[in-house]
């Protein structure tokens, strides 16, 4: 192939566009403040990075798929209590994540 176009070979030698590049981890946005579990997600991401783990590595250690870790970090998913305990144990937080889950949080209400 010539011309510098980013293409990959598809089925039976056909060409298809190369998949779009994902942003580097530092470029990915932090959890949105409006996400129900945003504070938990921010804490989890900071603790995971401080431990030097990828989402995949952390997921393997706690028995969850890396996409579940991603959703937790994005604040989009409520963490099951058992998972929070495993995350605290693996990340050696002394219960920091469990405290975030137990803390009262303000849930945005439409029209207020």
XYZ file of N, CA and C in Angstrom:
336
model
N 0.828 -1.169 0.000
C 0.000 0.000 0.000
C 0.876 1.237 0.000
N 0.441 2.232 -0.710
C 1.186 3.481 -0.767
C 0.253 4.630 -0.491
N 0.826 5.816 -0.366
C -0.016 6.993 -0.182
C -0.180 7.405 1.262
N 0.302 6.600 2.225
C 0.263 6.972 3.627
C -1.110 6.928 4.267
N -2.109 6.391 3.592
C -3.448 6.312 4.159
C -3.479 5.241 5.240
N -4.126 5.519 6.349
C -4.236 4.548 7.434
C -5.374 3.597 7.120
N -5.046 2.478 6.543
C -6.042 1.475 6.197
C -5.520 0.111 6.616
N -6.449 -0.786 6.870
C -6.089 -2.156 7.192
C -6.787 -3.066 6.210
N -6.258 -4.269 6.095
C -6.889 -5.227 5.190
C -8.134 -5.795 5.844
N -9.196 -5.816 5.087
C -10.452 -6.385 5.552
C -10.588 -7.799 5.026
N -11.763 -8.381 5.080
C -11.997 -9.727 4.579
C -11.690 -9.814 3.089
N -11.122 -10.908 2.702
C -10.833 -11.223 1.292
C -10.029 -10.115 0.614
N -9.101 -9.495 1.359
C -8.217 -8.516 0.762
C -8.824 -7.152 0.531
N -10.065 -6.930 0.958
C -10.655 -5.600 0.788
C -10.036 -4.661 1.807
N -10.095 -3.380 1.524
C -9.548 -2.410 2.460
C -10.677 -1.749 3.231
N -10.392 -1.439 4.472
C -11.343 -0.716 5.305
C -10.563 0.313 6.108
N -11.215 1.372 6.525
C -10.509 2.395 7.300
C -9.971 1.819 8.601
N -8.820 2.302 9.020
C -8.255 1.883 10.299
C -9.155 2.396 11.420
N -9.247 1.643 12.531
C -10.082 2.107 13.636
C -9.557 3.430 14.177
N -10.459 4.252 14.638
C -10.070 5.547 15.202
C -9.225 5.320 16.451
N -8.246 6.153 16.639
C -7.394 6.021 17.807
C -8.138 6.477 19.047
N -7.927 5.750 20.132
C -8.526 6.124 21.407
C -7.645 7.176 22.052
N -8.232 8.101 22.777
C -7.406 9.102 23.445
C -6.524 8.448 24.502
N -5.363 9.007 24.724
C -4.467 8.517 25.769
C -5.162 8.668 27.118
N -4.801 7.819 28.107
C -5.478 7.895 29.399
C -5.499 9.295 30.001
N -4.431 10.053 29.841
C -4.398 11.398 30.413
C -5.392 12.329 29.727
N -5.794 11.992 28.502
C -6.708 12.835 27.744
C -8.166 12.487 27.986
N -8.424 11.324 28.555
C -9.808 10.921 28.795
C -10.413 11.805 29.873
N -11.670 12.159 29.700
C -12.288 13.051 30.683
C -12.515 12.360 32.016
N -12.480 13.136 33.065
C -12.802 12.641 34.399
C -14.308 12.419 34.461
N -14.786 11.674 35.458
C -16.230 11.471 35.572
C -16.963 12.805 35.623
N -18.114 12.835 34.988
C -18.924 14.051 34.992
C -19.509 14.262 36.381
N -19.555 15.511 36.802
C -20.093 15.806 38.125
C -21.544 15.370 38.266
N -22.286 15.321 37.169
C -23.679 14.922 37.217
C -23.878 13.421 37.303
N -22.809 12.640 37.092
C -22.932 11.186 37.166
C -23.199 10.797 38.621
N -24.113 9.860 38.842
C -24.514 9.524 40.204
C -23.358 9.071 41.097
N -22.387 8.418 40.532
C -21.285 7.861 41.305
C -19.962 8.524 40.949
N -20.011 9.812 40.592
C -18.818 10.527 40.122
C -17.698 10.548 41.161
N -18.021 10.822 42.408
C -16.970 10.896 43.439
C -16.301 9.543 43.623
N -17.099 8.478 43.651
C -16.523 7.138 43.755
C -15.602 6.881 42.568
N -16.052 7.236 41.369
C -15.252 7.022 40.165
C -13.940 7.776 40.200
N -13.972 9.028 40.651
C -12.733 9.820 40.751
C -11.755 9.168 41.722
N -12.278 8.741 42.866
C -11.422 8.099 43.866
C -10.836 6.798 43.337
N -11.682 5.984 42.717
C -11.221 4.705 42.192
C -10.120 4.916 41.159
N -10.333 5.830 40.225
C -9.329 6.089 39.184
C -8.008 6.559 39.798
N -8.085 7.475 40.749
C -6.866 7.985 41.385
C -6.123 6.871 42.123
N -6.862 6.043 42.844
C -6.241 4.948 43.591
C -5.649 3.895 42.655
N -6.369 3.581 41.586
C -5.857 2.595 40.618
C -4.569 3.090 39.989
N -4.561 4.353 39.554
C -3.361 4.913 38.928
C -2.201 4.976 39.916
N -2.490 5.342 41.165
C -1.440 5.399 42.187
C -0.828 4.018 42.419
N -1.647 2.980 42.253
C -1.162 1.608 42.402
C -0.429 1.122 41.157
N -0.459 1.921 40.089
C 0.232 1.550 38.854
C -0.466 0.454 38.072
N -1.785 0.365 38.209
C -2.553 -0.680 37.533
C -3.366 -0.103 36.383
N -3.551 -0.916 35.352
C -4.477 -0.566 34.279
C -5.870 -1.035 34.694
N -6.876 -0.599 33.954
C -8.233 -1.082 34.226
C -8.301 -2.594 34.041
N -7.601 -3.099 33.046
C -7.587 -4.546 32.798
C -6.966 -5.285 33.984
N -5.821 -4.816 34.455
C -5.148 -5.478 35.576
C -6.005 -5.457 36.833
N -6.612 -4.312 37.116
C -7.468 -4.221 38.299
C -8.679 -5.132 38.151
N -9.287 -5.123 36.969
C -10.435 -5.989 36.727
C -10.109 -7.457 36.956
N -8.953 -7.886 36.469
C -8.542 -9.279 36.663
C -8.361 -9.601 38.145
N -7.836 -8.669 38.892
C -7.583 -8.909 40.320
C -8.854 -8.951 41.155
N -9.897 -8.268 40.712
C -11.148 -8.265 41.486
C -12.234 -9.126 40.853
N -11.932 -9.743 39.704
C -12.887 -10.647 39.071
C -13.955 -9.968 38.244
N -13.647 -8.786 37.707
C -14.585 -8.054 36.855
C -13.916 -7.712 35.535
N -14.708 -7.553 34.493
C -14.210 -7.156 33.180
C -13.717 -5.716 33.241
N -12.703 -5.411 32.438
C -12.153 -4.047 32.448
C -13.194 -2.998 32.069
N -14.194 -3.383 31.283
C -15.234 -2.406 30.923
C -16.085 -2.037 32.144
N -16.241 -2.964 33.080
C -16.964 -2.649 34.319
C -16.158 -1.654 35.152
N -14.840 -1.843 35.194
C -13.976 -0.896 35.912
C -14.091 0.480 35.268
N -14.106 0.515 33.941
C -14.235 1.779 33.212
C -15.544 2.487 33.570
N -16.642 1.737 33.609
C -17.946 2.335 33.941
C -17.980 2.839 35.381
N -17.328 2.109 36.275
C -17.251 2.571 37.660
C -16.472 3.879 37.735
N -15.346 3.938 37.035
C -14.526 5.152 37.051
C -15.245 6.335 36.409
N -16.112 6.055 35.463
C -16.876 7.121 34.808
C -18.064 7.571 35.656
N -18.308 6.872 36.768
C -19.416 7.240 37.642
C -20.767 6.817 37.111
N -20.766 5.876 36.175
C -22.008 5.477 35.515
C -22.667 4.258 36.137
N -21.980 3.605 37.057
C -22.489 2.355 37.595
C -22.343 2.358 39.113
N -23.378 1.914 39.782
C -23.305 1.775 41.236
C -22.461 0.549 41.562
N -21.455 0.697 42.405
C -20.598 -0.451 42.709
C -21.252 -1.395 43.714
N -21.283 -2.691 43.402
C -21.789 -3.659 44.378
C -20.899 -3.657 45.628
N -21.492 -3.869 46.796
C -20.763 -3.811 48.060
C -19.582 -4.780 48.070
N -19.789 -5.990 47.588
C -18.702 -6.972 47.567
C -17.532 -6.522 46.707
N -17.838 -5.873 45.605
C -16.780 -5.370 44.727
C -16.018 -4.244 45.409
N -16.720 -3.377 46.106
C -16.057 -2.272 46.810
C -15.065 -2.835 47.826
N -15.465 -3.870 48.543
C -14.562 -4.504 49.517
C -13.328 -5.074 48.827
N -13.535 -5.740 47.671
C -12.389 -6.309 46.936
C -11.477 -5.211 46.411
N -12.074 -4.121 45.913
C -11.267 -3.001 45.421
C -10.436 -2.410 46.555
N -11.050 -2.204 47.715
C -10.311 -1.681 48.867
C -9.163 -2.615 49.246
N -9.410 -3.922 49.209
C -8.366 -4.885 49.569
C -7.224 -4.875 48.552
N -7.561 -4.953 47.271
C -6.536 -5.002 46.222
C -5.728 -3.710 46.185
N -6.400 -2.586 46.343
C -5.726 -1.289 46.272
C -5.160 -0.851 47.629
N -5.387 -1.676 48.662
C -4.867 -1.430 50.008
C -5.213 -0.021 50.497
N -6.511 0.284 50.466
C -6.971 1.635 50.804
C -7.373 1.801 52.266
N -7.498 0.711 52.991
C -7.963 0.814 54.372
C -9.438 1.175 54.473
N -10.204 0.872 53.424
C -11.650 1.133 53.442
C -12.052 2.469 52.860
N -11.137 3.126 52.173
C -11.424 4.459 51.616
C -12.595 4.442 50.634
N -12.646 3.444 49.763
C -13.739 3.380 48.784
C -15.068 3.054 49.460
N -15.030 2.175 50.462
C -16.260 1.858 51.196
C -16.806 3.105 51.880
N -15.917 3.971 52.355
C -16.356 5.212 53.001
C -17.023 6.146 51.998
N -16.515 6.181 50.773
C -17.129 7.029 49.739
C -18.534 6.526 49.427
N -18.689 5.210 49.341
C -19.999 4.629 49.034
C -20.975 4.888 50.177
N -20.495 4.819 51.408
C -21.366 4.996 52.569
C -21.740 6.455 52.808
N -20.927 7.384 52.297
C -21.183 8.812 52.526
C -22.443 9.251 51.795
N -23.246 10.091 52.435
C -24.430 10.601 51.731
C -23.996 11.451 50.543
N -24.730 11.369 49.468
C -24.394 12.153 48.278
C -25.659 12.805 47.768
N -25.468 13.910 47.139
C -26.587 14.648 46.572
C -26.808 14.163 45.151
N -28.009 13.713 44.882
C -28.353 13.250 43.543
C -29.081 14.382 42.833
N -28.563 14.798 41.658
C -29.242 15.887 40.945
C -30.667 15.495 40.568
N -31.588 16.422 40.773
C -32.989 16.172 40.420
C -33.369 17.089 39.276
N -34.085 16.558 38.309
C -34.506 17.401 37.183
C -35.379 18.558 37.658
N -35.144 19.727 37.091
C -35.976 20.877 37.385
C -35.660 21.583 38.684
N -34.554 21.216 39.320
C -34.201 21.887 40.589
C -32.844 22.498 40.484
